């Protein structure tokens, strides 16, 4: 399974931005695919977004799977995460929808049970998962050639016989 993160224009088309200023809003799109959940009674799927200190997450993600728009707090939750220098990730509390998020806050979008979501909605394995949100360039933004890192990854259940096994 794969994940792709891009910056998009107002029409949702992927673009490249090389020049931003403090206060500029950057619209992001993360895409992946609905996992095959055959043999699973429950299937956890996580989209992890690692933000650099120079970006402030707007805390208003829109999650669409196939033709369905999912409901935050019902179909998925957004958790604050902390990433140590050695790469160790600690998941914190659910971020409330009306919360102001600190600069550089990384987060997980957690679908606790994709099997239940597939039964509730009309999507199938292989359909697109599209998450859109904005981040604002803040005062901690880097002005070097490397810019401000902001990357996405996915974690998911691997073995239907061991549902409590850590996500990979």
PDB file of C-alpha atoms in Angstrom:
ATOM      1  CA  UNK A   1       0.000   0.000   0.000  1.00  0.00           C
ATOM      2  CA  UNK A   2       1.207   3.486  -0.722  1.00  0.00           C
ATOM      3  CA  UNK A   3       0.522   7.095   0.153  1.00  0.00           C
ATOM      4  CA  UNK A   4       1.163  10.293  -1.777  1.00  0.00           C
ATOM      5  CA  UNK A   5       1.167  13.834  -0.409  1.00  0.00           C
ATOM      6  CA  UNK A   6       0.950  16.847  -2.685  1.00  0.00           C
ATOM      7  CA  UNK A   7       0.189  20.549  -2.650  1.00  0.00           C
ATOM      8  CA  UNK A   8      -2.912  21.434  -4.663  1.00  0.00           C
ATOM      9  CA  UNK A   9      -4.424  24.518  -6.291  1.00  0.00           C
ATOM     10  CA  UNK A  10      -7.994  25.739  -5.746  1.00  0.00           C
ATOM     11  CA  UNK A  11      -9.227  23.212  -8.343  1.00  0.00           C
ATOM     12  CA  UNK A  12      -7.536  20.266  -6.579  1.00  0.00           C
ATOM     13  CA  UNK A  13      -4.756  19.883  -9.169  1.00  0.00           C
ATOM     14  CA  UNK A  14      -1.281  18.921  -7.925  1.00  0.00           C
ATOM     15  CA  UNK A  15       1.179  21.827  -8.064  1.00  0.00           C
ATOM     16  CA  UNK A  16       4.690  22.700  -6.927  1.00  0.00           C
ATOM     17  CA  UNK A  17       5.229  25.717  -4.694  1.00  0.00           C
ATOM     18  CA  UNK A  18       8.796  26.901  -4.325  1.00  0.00           C
ATOM     19  CA  UNK A  19       8.231  30.335  -2.823  1.00  0.00           C
ATOM     20  CA  UNK A  20       6.076  30.963   0.242  1.00  0.00           C
ATOM     21  CA  UNK A  21       5.974  33.607   2.933  1.00  0.00           C
ATOM     22  CA  UNK A  22       4.950  33.648   6.569  1.00  0.00           C
ATOM     23  CA  UNK A  23       1.159  33.703   6.658  1.00  0.00           C
ATOM     24  CA  UNK A  24       0.683  31.890   3.334  1.00  0.00           C
ATOM     25  CA  UNK A  25      -1.818  29.023   3.393  1.00  0.00           C
ATOM     26  CA  UNK A  26      -0.685  25.787   1.745  1.00  0.00           C
ATOM     27  CA  UNK A  27      -3.435  23.343   0.694  1.00  0.00           C
ATOM     28  CA  UNK A  28      -2.368  19.703   1.000  1.00  0.00           C
ATOM     29  CA  UNK A  29      -3.839  16.503  -0.411  1.00  0.00           C
ATOM     30  CA  UNK A  30      -2.943  13.036   0.844  1.00  0.00           C
ATOM     31  CA  UNK A  31      -4.048  10.087  -1.272  1.00  0.00           C
ATOM     32  CA  UNK A  32      -3.991   6.377  -0.608  1.00  0.00           C
ATOM     33  CA  UNK A  33      -6.193   3.392  -1.412  1.00  0.00           C
ATOM     34  CA  UNK A  34      -8.835   1.524   0.547  1.00  0.00           C
ATOM     35  CA  UNK A  35      -7.068  -1.548   1.905  1.00  0.00           C
ATOM     36  CA  UNK A  36      -8.120  -5.117   1.186  1.00  0.00           C
ATOM     37  CA  UNK A  37      -9.563  -6.300   4.488  1.00  0.00           C
ATOM     38  CA  UNK A  38     -10.460  -9.888   3.532  1.00  0.00           C
ATOM     39  CA  UNK A  39     -10.055 -12.200   6.507  1.00  0.00           C
ATOM     40  CA  UNK A  40     -10.022  -9.370   9.055  1.00  0.00           C
ATOM     41  CA  UNK A  41     -12.738  -8.930  11.662  1.00  0.00           C
ATOM     42  CA  UNK A  42     -11.315  -5.458  12.356  1.00  0.00           C
ATOM     43  CA  UNK A  43      -8.734  -3.432  10.430  1.00  0.00           C
ATOM     44  CA  UNK A  44      -6.957  -0.328  11.713  1.00  0.00           C
ATOM     45  CA  UNK A  45      -5.676   2.171   9.145  1.00  0.00           C
ATOM     46  CA  UNK A  46      -3.662   5.267  10.077  1.00  0.00           C
ATOM     47  CA  UNK A  47      -2.527   8.195   7.940  1.00  0.00           C
ATOM     48  CA  UNK A  48       0.402   9.898   9.673  1.00  0.00           C
ATOM     49  CA  UNK A  49       1.377  13.461   8.820  1.00  0.00           C
ATOM     50  CA  UNK A  50       4.766  14.691  10.014  1.00  0.00           C
ATOM     51  CA  UNK A  51       4.761  18.485   9.922  1.00  0.00           C
ATOM     52  CA  UNK A  52       7.800  20.701  10.210  1.00  0.00           C
ATOM     53  CA  UNK A  53       7.940  23.422  12.866  1.00  0.00           C
ATOM     54  CA  UNK A  54       7.336  26.056  10.181  1.00  0.00           C
ATOM     55  CA  UNK A  55       3.799  24.856   9.430  1.00  0.00           C
ATOM     56  CA  UNK A  56       0.577  25.187  11.425  1.00  0.00           C
ATOM     57  CA  UNK A  57      -2.123  22.558  10.724  1.00  0.00           C
ATOM     58  CA  UNK A  58      -5.605  24.096  10.368  1.00  0.00           C
ATOM     59  CA  UNK A  59      -7.255  21.123  12.148  1.00  0.00           C
ATOM     60  CA  UNK A  60     -10.002  20.916   9.514  1.00  0.00           C
ATOM     61  CA  UNK A  61      -9.232  17.821   7.449  1.00  0.00           C
ATOM     62  CA  UNK A  62     -11.797  16.623   4.923  1.00  0.00           C
ATOM     63  CA  UNK A  63     -11.714  12.861   4.389  1.00  0.00           C
ATOM     64  CA  UNK A  64     -13.317  11.304   1.329  1.00  0.00           C
ATOM     65  CA  UNK A  65     -13.300   7.627   0.504  1.00  0.00           C
ATOM     66  CA  UNK A  66     -14.644   6.773  -2.915  1.00  0.00           C
ATOM     67  CA  UNK A  67     -17.740   8.980  -3.236  1.00  0.00           C
ATOM     68  CA  UNK A  68     -18.339   9.228   0.525  1.00  0.00           C
ATOM     69  CA  UNK A  69     -17.299  12.031   2.872  1.00  0.00           C
ATOM     70  CA  UNK A  70     -16.460  10.547   6.266  1.00  0.00           C
ATOM     71  CA  UNK A  71     -17.443  12.110   9.583  1.00  0.00           C
ATOM     72  CA  UNK A  72     -14.791  13.157  12.078  1.00  0.00           C
ATOM     73  CA  UNK A  73     -15.393  11.739  15.539  1.00  0.00           C
ATOM     74  CA  UNK A  74     -17.570   8.968  14.080  1.00  0.00           C
ATOM     75  CA  UNK A  75     -15.626   7.385  11.210  1.00  0.00           C
ATOM     76  CA  UNK A  76     -12.155   8.641  12.121  1.00  0.00           C
ATOM     77  CA  UNK A  77     -10.324  10.654  14.770  1.00  0.00           C
ATOM     78  CA  UNK A  78      -7.385  13.053  14.599  1.00  0.00           C
ATOM     79  CA  UNK A  79      -4.672  12.525  17.227  1.00  0.00           C
ATOM     80  CA  UNK A  80      -1.717  14.717  18.120  1.00  0.00           C
ATOM     81  CA  UNK A  81       1.606  12.894  17.837  1.00  0.00           C
ATOM     82  CA  UNK A  82       5.067  13.724  19.100  1.00  0.00           C
ATOM     83  CA  UNK A  83       8.103  12.542  17.188  1.00  0.00           C
ATOM     84  CA  UNK A  84      11.360  12.217  19.140  1.00  0.00           C
ATOM     85  CA  UNK A  85      14.747  12.886  17.562  1.00  0.00           C
ATOM     86  CA  UNK A  86      15.304   9.121  17.266  1.00  0.00           C
ATOM     87  CA  UNK A  87      12.049   8.803  15.288  1.00  0.00           C
ATOM     88  CA  UNK A  88      10.005   7.292  18.122  1.00  0.00           C
ATOM     89  CA  UNK A  89       6.370   8.375  17.844  1.00  0.00           C
ATOM     90  CA  UNK A  90       4.092   8.931  20.816  1.00  0.00           C
ATOM     91  CA  UNK A  91       0.379   9.340  20.147  1.00  0.00           C
ATOM     92  CA  UNK A  92      -1.355  11.834  22.391  1.00  0.00           C
ATOM     93  CA  UNK A  93      -4.997  12.731  22.824  1.00  0.00           C
ATOM     94  CA  UNK A  94      -7.676  13.181  20.193  1.00  0.00           C
ATOM     95  CA  UNK A  95      -7.505  16.750  18.869  1.00  0.00           C
ATOM     96  CA  UNK A  96     -10.892  18.409  19.409  1.00  0.00           C
ATOM     97  CA  UNK A  97     -12.443  19.845  16.244  1.00  0.00           C
ATOM     98  CA  UNK A  98     -12.430  23.366  17.673  1.00  0.00           C
ATOM     99  CA  UNK A  99      -8.898  23.141  19.134  1.00  0.00           C
ATOM    100  CA  UNK A 100      -6.157  25.551  18.149  1.00  0.00           C
ATOM    101  CA  UNK A 101      -3.212  23.377  17.121  1.00  0.00           C
ATOM    102  CA  UNK A 102       0.367  24.356  18.085  1.00  0.00           C
ATOM    103  CA  UNK A 103       2.841  25.250  15.339  1.00  0.00           C
ATOM    104  CA  UNK A 104       4.559  22.192  13.887  1.00  0.00           C
ATOM    105  CA  UNK A 105       2.010  19.744  15.318  1.00  0.00           C
ATOM    106  CA  UNK A 106       2.195  16.350  13.608  1.00  0.00           C
ATOM    107  CA  UNK A 107      -0.911  14.205  13.630  1.00  0.00           C
ATOM    108  CA  UNK A 108      -2.468  10.810  12.925  1.00  0.00           C
ATOM    109  CA  UNK A 109      -5.817  10.347  11.222  1.00  0.00           C
ATOM    110  CA  UNK A 110      -7.008   7.040  12.658  1.00  0.00           C
ATOM    111  CA  UNK A 111      -9.662   4.820  11.106  1.00  0.00           C
ATOM    112  CA  UNK A 112     -10.149   2.383  13.987  1.00  0.00           C
ATOM    113  CA  UNK A 113     -12.035  -0.203  11.930  1.00  0.00           C
ATOM    114  CA  UNK A 114     -12.013  -0.118   8.141  1.00  0.00           C
ATOM    115  CA  UNK A 115     -14.069  -3.344   7.992  1.00  0.00           C
ATOM    116  CA  UNK A 116     -16.952  -1.538   9.724  1.00  0.00           C
ATOM    117  CA  UNK A 117     -16.530   1.501   7.446  1.00  0.00           C
ATOM    118  CA  UNK A 118     -16.754  -0.683   4.329  1.00  0.00           C
ATOM    119  CA  UNK A 119     -19.993  -2.171   5.667  1.00  0.00           C
ATOM    120  CA  UNK A 120     -21.386   1.317   6.435  1.00  0.00           C
ATOM    121  CA  UNK A 121     -20.425   3.022   3.164  1.00  0.00           C
ATOM    122  CA  UNK A 122     -20.269   2.079  -0.515  1.00  0.00           C
ATOM    123  CA  UNK A 123     -16.513   1.935  -1.096  1.00  0.00           C
ATOM    124  CA  UNK A 124     -14.414  -1.093  -1.985  1.00  0.00           C
ATOM    125  CA  UNK A 125     -10.788  -2.162  -1.740  1.00  0.00           C
ATOM    126  CA  UNK A 126      -8.726  -0.084  -4.150  1.00  0.00           C
ATOM    127  CA  UNK A 127     -10.999   2.986  -4.062  1.00  0.00           C
ATOM    128  CA  UNK A 128      -9.273   6.302  -3.393  1.00  0.00           C
ATOM    129  CA  UNK A 129      -8.840   7.728   0.085  1.00  0.00           C
ATOM    130  CA  UNK A 130      -8.379  11.503  -0.253  1.00  0.00           C
ATOM    131  CA  UNK A 131      -7.591  13.745   2.708  1.00  0.00           C
ATOM    132  CA  UNK A 132      -7.377  17.495   2.199  1.00  0.00           C
ATOM    133  CA  UNK A 133      -6.385  20.179   4.693  1.00  0.00           C
ATOM    134  CA  UNK A 134      -4.482  23.441   4.941  1.00  0.00           C
ATOM    135  CA  UNK A 135      -1.370  24.473   6.812  1.00  0.00           C
ATOM    136  CA  UNK A 136      -0.183  28.028   7.322  1.00  0.00           C
ATOM    137  CA  UNK A 137       3.479  29.015   7.039  1.00  0.00           C
ATOM    138  CA  UNK A 138       4.489  30.395  10.449  1.00  0.00           C
ATOM    139  CA  UNK A 139       7.434  32.333  11.926  1.00  0.00           C
ATOM    140  CA  UNK A 140       9.477  29.139  12.477  1.00  0.00           C
ATOM    141  CA  UNK A 141       9.566  28.398   8.728  1.00  0.00           C
ATOM    142  CA  UNK A 142      12.956  27.524   7.288  1.00  0.00           C
ATOM    143  CA  UNK A 143      14.259  29.663   4.457  1.00  0.00           C
ATOM    144  CA  UNK A 144      16.923  27.202   3.312  1.00  0.00           C
ATOM    145  CA  UNK A 145      16.942  25.222   0.078  1.00  0.00           C
ATOM    146  CA  UNK A 146      15.668  22.181   2.019  1.00  0.00           C
ATOM    147  CA  UNK A 147      12.549  24.066   3.043  1.00  0.00           C
ATOM    148  CA  UNK A 148       9.998  22.808   5.541  1.00  0.00           C
ATOM    149  CA  UNK A 149       9.585  19.064   5.734  1.00  0.00           C
ATOM    150  CA  UNK A 150       6.022  17.798   5.656  1.00  0.00           C
ATOM    151  CA  UNK A 151       5.491  14.170   4.764  1.00  0.00           C
ATOM    152  CA  UNK A 152       2.813  11.518   5.091  1.00  0.00           C
ATOM    153  CA  UNK A 153       2.948   7.784   5.717  1.00  0.00           C
ATOM    154  CA  UNK A 154       0.487   5.000   6.472  1.00  0.00           C
ATOM    155  CA  UNK A 155       0.290   2.270   9.093  1.00  0.00           C
ATOM    156  CA  UNK A 156      -2.200  -0.573   9.033  1.00  0.00           C
ATOM    157  CA  UNK A 157      -3.153  -3.970  10.385  1.00  0.00           C
ATOM    158  CA  UNK A 158      -1.001  -6.721   8.874  1.00  0.00           C
ATOM    159  CA  UNK A 159      -2.263 -10.057  10.160  1.00  0.00           C
ATOM    160  CA  UNK A 160      -5.924 -11.058  10.636  1.00  0.00           C
ATOM    161  CA  UNK A 161      -4.837 -13.816  13.033  1.00  0.00           C
ATOM    162  CA  UNK A 162      -3.127 -11.262  15.295  1.00  0.00           C
ATOM    163  CA  UNK A 163      -5.342  -8.152  15.443  1.00  0.00           C
ATOM    164  CA  UNK A 164      -3.445  -6.756  18.460  1.00  0.00           C
ATOM    165  CA  UNK A 165      -0.095  -6.894  16.663  1.00  0.00           C
ATOM    166  CA  UNK A 166       1.496  -3.418  16.276  1.00  0.00           C
ATOM    167  CA  UNK A 167       0.675  -1.610  13.066  1.00  0.00           C
ATOM    168  CA  UNK A 168       3.300  -1.700  10.359  1.00  0.00           C
TER     169      UNK A 168
END
